[in-house]
PDB file of C-alpha atoms and ligand atoms in Angstrom:
ATOM      1  CA  MET P   1      -0.511  -0.079  -0.235  1.00 39.00           C
ATOM      2  CA  GLU P   2       0.871   3.533  -1.373  1.00 41.00           C
ATOM      3  CA  ASN P   3       2.254   5.512   1.773  1.00 39.00           C
ATOM      4  CA  LEU P   4       1.046   8.520   1.715  1.00 41.00           C
ATOM      5  CA  SER P   5       2.343  10.219   5.200  1.00 40.00           C
ATOM      6  CA  SER P   6       6.199   9.596   3.572  1.00 39.00           C
ATOM      7  CA  HIS P   7       8.832  12.328   4.932  1.00 54.00           C
ATOM      8  CA  SER P   8      11.354  11.035   2.478  1.00 80.00           C
ATOM      9  CA  LEU P   9      10.469  11.344  -1.418  1.00 90.00           C
ATOM     10  CA  SER P  10      12.094   8.092  -3.491  1.00 93.00           C
ATOM     11  CA  GLY P  11      15.154   9.197  -5.641  1.00 93.00           C
ATOM     12  CA  THR P  12      12.689   8.681  -8.647  1.00 94.00           C
ATOM     13  CA  THR P  13      10.847  11.317  -7.241  1.00 95.00           C
ATOM     14  CA  LYS P  14      13.628  13.566  -7.156  1.00 95.00           C
ATOM     15  CA  ASN P  15      15.379  13.136 -10.530  1.00 96.00           C
ATOM     16  CA  PHE P  16      11.983  14.235 -11.979  1.00 97.00           C
ATOM     17  CA  ILE P  17      11.101  16.871  -9.830  1.00 97.00           C
ATOM     18  CA  ASP P  18      14.764  17.602 -10.833  1.00 97.00           C
ATOM     19  CA  LYS P  19      14.313  17.812 -14.882  1.00 97.00           C
ATOM     20  CA  VAL P  20      10.939  19.585 -14.763  1.00 97.00           C
ATOM     21  CA  VAL P  21      12.582  22.552 -12.114  1.00 97.00           C
ATOM     22  CA  SER P  22      15.536  23.043 -15.275  1.00 97.00           C
ATOM     23  CA  GLU P  23      13.319  22.014 -18.089  1.00 97.00           C
ATOM     24  CA  GLU P  24      10.761  25.268 -16.622  1.00 96.00           C
ATOM     25  CA  ASN P  25      12.964  27.409 -14.569  1.00 90.00           C
ATOM     26  CA  GLY P  26      12.986  30.962 -15.949  1.00 87.00           C
ATOM     27  CA  ARG P  27      10.111  30.391 -18.794  1.00 90.00           C
ATOM     28  CA  ALA P  28       6.933  32.418 -18.373  1.00 89.00           C
ATOM     29  CA  GLY P  29       5.121  30.972 -15.180  1.00 92.00           C
ATOM     30  CA  ALA P  30       7.422  28.264 -14.472  1.00 96.00           C
ATOM     31  CA  LEU P  31       6.592  28.012 -10.771  1.00 96.00           C
ATOM     32  CA  LEU P  32       2.729  26.930 -12.371  1.00 97.00           C
ATOM     33  CA  ALA P  33       4.058  24.235 -14.686  1.00 97.00           C
ATOM     34  CA  ILE P  34       6.166  23.123 -12.013  1.00 98.00           C
ATOM     35  CA  LEU P  35       3.880  22.415  -9.519  1.00 97.00           C
ATOM     36  CA  GLN P  36       1.367  21.534 -12.431  1.00 96.00           C
ATOM     37  CA  ARG P  37       3.305  18.407 -14.166  1.00 97.00           C
ATOM     38  CA  VAL P  38       4.707  17.344 -10.350  1.00 97.00           C
ATOM     39  CA  GLN P  39       1.338  16.692  -9.551  1.00 96.00           C
ATOM     40  CA  GLU P  40       0.157  15.433 -13.212  1.00 93.00           C
ATOM     41  CA  SER P  41       2.687  12.415 -11.803  1.00 95.00           C
ATOM     42  CA  HIS P  42       1.959  11.671  -8.980  1.00 93.00           C
ATOM     43  CA  ALA P  43      -0.783   8.424  -8.704  1.00 88.00           C
ATOM     44  CA  ARG P  44      -2.823  10.578  -6.215  1.00 89.00           C
ATOM     45  CA  LYS P  45      -2.628  14.169  -8.306  1.00 89.00           C
ATOM     46  CA  PHE P  46      -1.773  15.453  -5.070  1.00 93.00           C
ATOM     47  CA  LEU P  47       1.403  17.329  -3.947  1.00 96.00           C
ATOM     48  CA  PRO P  48       2.909  16.210  -0.684  1.00 95.00           C
ATOM     49  CA  ARG P  49       4.936  18.667   2.033  1.00 95.00           C
ATOM     50  CA  GLU P  50       7.825  17.060   1.112  1.00 96.00           C
ATOM     51  CA  THR P  51       7.456  17.490  -2.741  1.00 97.00           C
ATOM     52  CA  LEU P  52       6.799  21.218  -1.412  1.00 97.00           C
ATOM     53  CA  GLU P  53       9.721  20.842   0.272  1.00 97.00           C
ATOM     54  CA  TYR P  54      11.528  19.497  -2.522  1.00 97.00           C
ATOM     55  CA  ILE P  55      10.230  21.799  -5.055  1.00 97.00           C
ATOM     56  CA  SER P  56      10.860  24.579  -3.000  1.00 96.00           C
ATOM     57  CA  GLN P  57      14.912  24.180  -2.300  1.00 96.00           C
ATOM     58  CA  ARG P  58      15.397  22.862  -6.156  1.00 96.00           C
ATOM     59  CA  ALA P  59      13.938  26.218  -7.702  1.00 95.00           C
ATOM     60  CA  SER P  60      14.698  28.532  -5.228  1.00 95.00           C
ATOM     61  CA  VAL P  61      11.279  29.783  -3.828  1.00 95.00           C
ATOM     62  CA  PRO P  62      10.201  30.103  -0.545  1.00 97.00           C
ATOM     63  CA  LEU P  63       8.060  27.353   1.102  1.00 97.00           C
ATOM     64  CA  SER P  64       5.746  30.187   1.895  1.00 97.00           C
ATOM     65  CA  ARG P  65       5.546  31.068  -1.614  1.00 96.00           C
ATOM     66  CA  LEU P  66       4.749  27.433  -2.751  1.00 97.00           C
ATOM     67  CA  PHE P  67       1.698  27.233  -0.511  1.00 96.00           C
ATOM     68  CA  SER P  68       0.071  30.186  -1.381  1.00 95.00           C
ATOM     69  CA  VAL P  69      -0.254  29.506  -4.646  1.00 95.00           C
ATOM     70  CA  VAL P  70      -1.308  26.208  -4.412  1.00 94.00           C
ATOM     71  CA  THR P  71      -4.013  26.756  -2.047  1.00 89.00           C
ATOM     72  CA  PHE P  72      -5.108  30.299  -4.847  1.00 87.00           C
ATOM     73  CA  TYR P  73      -5.253  28.037  -7.437  1.00 87.00           C
ATOM     74  CA  ALA P  74      -7.866  25.165  -7.727  1.00 77.00           C
ATOM     75  CA  LEU P  75      -6.543  23.655  -9.411  1.00 83.00           C
ATOM     76  CA  PHE P  76      -4.573  22.255  -6.730  1.00 90.00           C
ATOM     77  CA  ASN P  77      -4.379  19.555  -4.611  1.00 90.00           C
ATOM     78  CA  LEU P  78      -2.379  19.582  -1.159  1.00 91.00           C
ATOM     79  CA  GLU P  79      -4.751  15.944  -0.160  1.00 88.00           C
ATOM     80  CA  PRO P  80      -4.592  12.935  -2.072  1.00 90.00           C
ATOM     81  CA  GLN P  81      -7.500  12.707  -4.596  1.00 90.00           C
ATOM     82  CA  GLY P  82      -9.907   9.646  -5.704  1.00 91.00           C
ATOM     83  CA  ARG P  83      -9.575   7.848  -9.232  1.00 90.00           C
ATOM     84  CA  ASN P  84     -12.763   9.305 -10.136  1.00 92.00           C
ATOM     85  CA  THR P  85     -13.746  13.180  -9.414  1.00 91.00           C
ATOM     86  CA  VAL P  86     -16.843  15.607  -8.884  1.00 95.00           C
ATOM     87  CA  CYS P  87     -16.867  18.845  -9.247  1.00 94.00           C
ATOM     88  CA  VAL P  88     -20.329  20.195  -8.019  1.00 96.00           C
ATOM     89  CA  CYS P  89     -20.846  24.558  -9.148  1.00 95.00           C
ATOM     90  CA  ARG P  90     -21.626  26.838  -6.081  1.00 94.00           C
ATOM     91  CA  GLY P  91     -21.718  29.987  -8.022  1.00 94.00           C
ATOM     92  CA  THR P  92     -24.696  32.252  -7.671  1.00 96.00           C
ATOM     93  CA  ALA P  93     -25.951  31.320 -11.179  1.00 97.00           C
ATOM     94  CA  CYS P  94     -25.630  27.304 -10.278  1.00 97.00           C
ATOM     95  CA  HIS P  95     -27.092  28.148  -6.566  1.00 96.00           C
ATOM     96  CA  THR P  96     -29.882  29.892  -7.746  1.00 97.00           C
ATOM     97  CA  ARG P  97     -30.473  26.918  -9.865  1.00 97.00           C
ATOM     98  CA  GLY P  98     -30.280  24.641  -7.410  1.00 95.00           C
ATOM     99  CA  SER P  99     -26.637  23.643  -6.861  1.00 96.00           C
ATOM    100  CA  SER P 100     -27.027  23.154  -3.073  1.00 94.00           C
ATOM    101  CA  ARG P 101     -29.788  19.796  -3.128  1.00 95.00           C
ATOM    102  CA  LEU P 102     -26.956  18.799  -6.002  1.00 96.00           C
ATOM    103  CA  LEU P 103     -24.701  19.189  -3.592  1.00 95.00           C
ATOM    104  CA  GLU P 104     -25.902  17.179  -0.768  1.00 94.00           C
ATOM    105  CA  GLN P 105     -27.917  14.609  -3.601  1.00 95.00           C
ATOM    106  CA  VAL P 106     -23.565  13.679  -3.952  1.00 95.00           C
ATOM    107  CA  MET P 107     -22.644  13.785  -0.666  1.00 94.00           C
ATOM    108  CA  MET P 108     -25.358  11.381   0.684  1.00 94.00           C
ATOM    109  CA  ASP P 109     -24.882   9.209  -2.810  1.00 93.00           C
ATOM    110  CA  LEU P 110     -20.704   8.611  -1.707  1.00 92.00           C
ATOM    111  CA  GLY P 111     -21.786   8.656   2.145  1.00 92.00           C
ATOM    112  CA  LEU P 112     -19.734  11.848   2.778  1.00 89.00           C
ATOM    113  CA  ARG P 113     -18.926  14.497   5.053  1.00 78.00           C
ATOM    114  CA  ALA P 114     -16.628  17.379   3.333  1.00 60.00           C
ATOM    115  CA  LYS P 115     -15.007  19.363   5.764  1.00 63.00           C
ATOM    116  CA  GLU P 116     -15.136  22.724   4.127  1.00 59.00           C
ATOM    117  CA  ASP P 117     -11.263  25.491   3.570  1.00 55.00           C
ATOM    118  CA  GLY P 118     -13.342  28.554   5.842  1.00 51.00           C
ATOM    119  CA  GLU P 119     -10.915  30.899   3.855  1.00 48.00           C
ATOM    120  CA  SER P 120     -11.550  30.143   0.478  1.00 50.00           C
ATOM    121  CA  ASP P 121     -15.716  28.456   1.123  1.00 62.00           C
ATOM    122  CA  LYS P 122     -14.099  25.766  -0.790  1.00 71.00           C
ATOM    123  CA  LEU P 123     -15.448  22.163   0.017  1.00 84.00           C
ATOM    124  CA  THR P 124     -13.771  18.743  -0.645  1.00 85.00           C
ATOM    125  CA  ALA P 125     -13.971  15.082   0.386  1.00 89.00           C
ATOM    126  CA  THR P 126     -13.439  11.682  -0.864  1.00 91.00           C
ATOM    127  CA  THR P 127     -14.385   8.690  -0.032  1.00 92.00           C
ATOM    128  CA  ASP P 128     -12.739   6.218   2.707  1.00 90.00           C
ATOM    129  CA  ASP P 129     -11.835   3.849  -0.041  1.00 90.00           C
ATOM    130  CA  GLY P 130      -9.936   6.773  -2.224  1.00 89.00           C
ATOM    131  CA  GLU P 131     -12.655   5.967  -5.206  1.00 92.00           C
ATOM    132  CA  THR P 132     -14.107   9.216  -5.678  1.00 93.00           C
ATOM    133  CA  THR P 133     -13.355  13.117  -4.882  1.00 93.00           C
ATOM    134  CA  LEU P 134     -16.126  15.608  -4.116  1.00 93.00           C
ATOM    135  CA  ARG P 135     -15.161  19.097  -4.787  1.00 90.00           C
ATOM    136  CA  THR P 136     -17.023  22.144  -5.116  1.00 92.00           C
ATOM    137  CA  VAL P 137     -15.598  25.644  -7.375  1.00 90.00           C
ATOM    138  CA  ALA P 138     -17.476  29.200  -6.920  1.00 89.00           C
ATOM    139  CA  CYS P 139     -17.809  28.685 -10.999  1.00 92.00           C
ATOM    140  CA  PHE P 140     -16.900  26.654 -13.774  1.00 92.00           C
ATOM    141  CA  GLY P 141     -17.437  30.055 -16.326  1.00 93.00           C
ATOM    142  CA  GLN P 142     -20.296  27.912 -17.710  1.00 94.00           C
ATOM    143  CA  CYS P 143     -22.779  30.584 -16.031  1.00 96.00           C
ATOM    144  CA  ALA P 144     -25.614  29.826 -19.030  1.00 97.00           C
ATOM    145  CA  LEU P 145     -25.366  26.317 -18.035  1.00 97.00           C
ATOM    146  CA  ALA P 146     -26.157  26.958 -14.283  1.00 97.00           C
ATOM    147  CA  PRO P 147     -26.030  24.426 -12.364  1.00 97.00           C
ATOM    148  CA  VAL P 148     -23.150  22.631 -13.750  1.00 97.00           C
ATOM    149  CA  VAL P 149     -21.657  19.726 -12.704  1.00 97.00           C
ATOM    150  CA  GLU P 150     -18.495  18.756 -13.965  1.00 95.00           C
ATOM    151  CA  VAL P 151     -17.527  14.500 -13.912  1.00 95.00           C
ATOM    152  CA  ASN P 152     -14.536  13.469 -14.762  1.00 91.00           C
ATOM    153  CA  HIS P 153     -13.052  16.480 -15.954  1.00 86.00           C
ATOM    154  CA  VAL P 154     -16.492  16.256 -18.440  1.00 93.00           C
ATOM    155  CA  ILE P 155     -19.113  19.428 -18.289  1.00 95.00           C
ATOM    156  CA  PHE P 156     -22.301  18.572 -17.642  1.00 97.00           C
ATOM    157  CA  GLY P 157     -24.953  21.528 -17.599  1.00 97.00           C
ATOM    158  CA  HIS P 158     -28.457  22.492 -16.934  1.00 97.00           C
ATOM    159  CA  MET P 159     -27.656  19.357 -14.700  1.00 97.00           C
ATOM    160  CA  ASN P 160     -31.238  18.151 -12.478  1.00 96.00           C
ATOM    161  CA  GLU P 161     -31.426  15.382 -10.328  1.00 95.00           C
ATOM    162  CA  ARG P 162     -32.089  11.963 -11.809  1.00 96.00           C
ATOM    163  CA  SER P 163     -29.019  13.089 -14.680  1.00 96.00           C
ATOM    164  CA  LEU P 164     -26.867  13.620 -11.497  1.00 96.00           C
ATOM    165  CA  GLN P 165     -28.105  10.440  -9.885  1.00 95.00           C
ATOM    166  CA  ARG P 166     -27.234   8.559 -13.808  1.00 95.00           C
ATOM    167  CA  GLU P 167     -23.324   9.991 -13.640  1.00 94.00           C
ATOM    168  CA  LEU P 168     -23.261   8.572  -9.945  1.00 93.00           C
ATOM    169  CA  GLU P 169     -24.771   5.119 -10.622  1.00 93.00           C
ATOM    170  CA  ALA P 170     -22.249   5.614 -13.878  1.00 91.00           C
ATOM    171  CA  LEU P 171     -19.522   5.855 -11.575  1.00 87.00           C
ATOM    172  CA  SER P 172     -20.332   3.351  -8.954  1.00 82.00           C
ATOM    173  CA  LYS P 173     -19.840   0.579 -11.847  1.00 81.00           C
ATOM    174  CA  ARG P 174     -17.085   1.744 -12.747  1.00 73.00           C
ATOM    175  CA  GLU P 175     -15.905   1.480  -9.601  1.00 58.00           C
ATOM    176  CA  ALA P 176     -17.048  -2.007  -8.953  1.00 54.00           C
ATOM    177  CA  ARG P 177     -14.570  -3.460 -12.049  1.00 49.00           C
ATOM    178  CA  PRO P 178     -11.774  -5.361 -11.093  1.00 47.00           C
TER     179      PRO P 178
HETATM  180  S1  LIG F 201     -22.102  30.406 -11.351  1.00 62.95           S
HETATM  181 FE1  LIG F 201     -21.665  28.120 -11.896  1.00 62.95          FE
HETATM  182  S2  LIG F 201     -20.297  27.803 -14.067  1.00 62.95           S
HETATM  183 FE2  LIG F 201     -20.748  29.869 -13.316  1.00 62.95          FE
END
């Protein structure tokens, strides 16, 4: 089983980070590109603290700045992510069209109790089996399609409880596969 709380990085991970830092450093948007590539390379699509510490050393960027960037952008994760992701928009347009009911439906269906991030009002939770992560966003930029839910990076507009149920059932069948 993967050790998510390991305090040391493998040689392979360090080599990969070294390579990414040397390729990206000096380019416009280097820091975001480094963080994105390193997160993408992790099997659970997140940035553990020890990874950020190593990036901080190699890219000569203070750790506090890395944490500010990672917590500011919704695409970065500090916690392990599930194999599936369900993302519910809680922006104004989606909220007025019933996204909170959809959010409750997902939480009940997955048996989740989500924890709020007090500062950003973001909500995130992963099922105990690590299969599915539920997140919320402030807006997908698709307000005309409200309410919007994203399932495994596919946007579904005008989502209602029945169509959401169908997508969640499709996920559970995917989970059930060997
Ligand atoms: S408020 Fe939901 S997509 Fe903009």
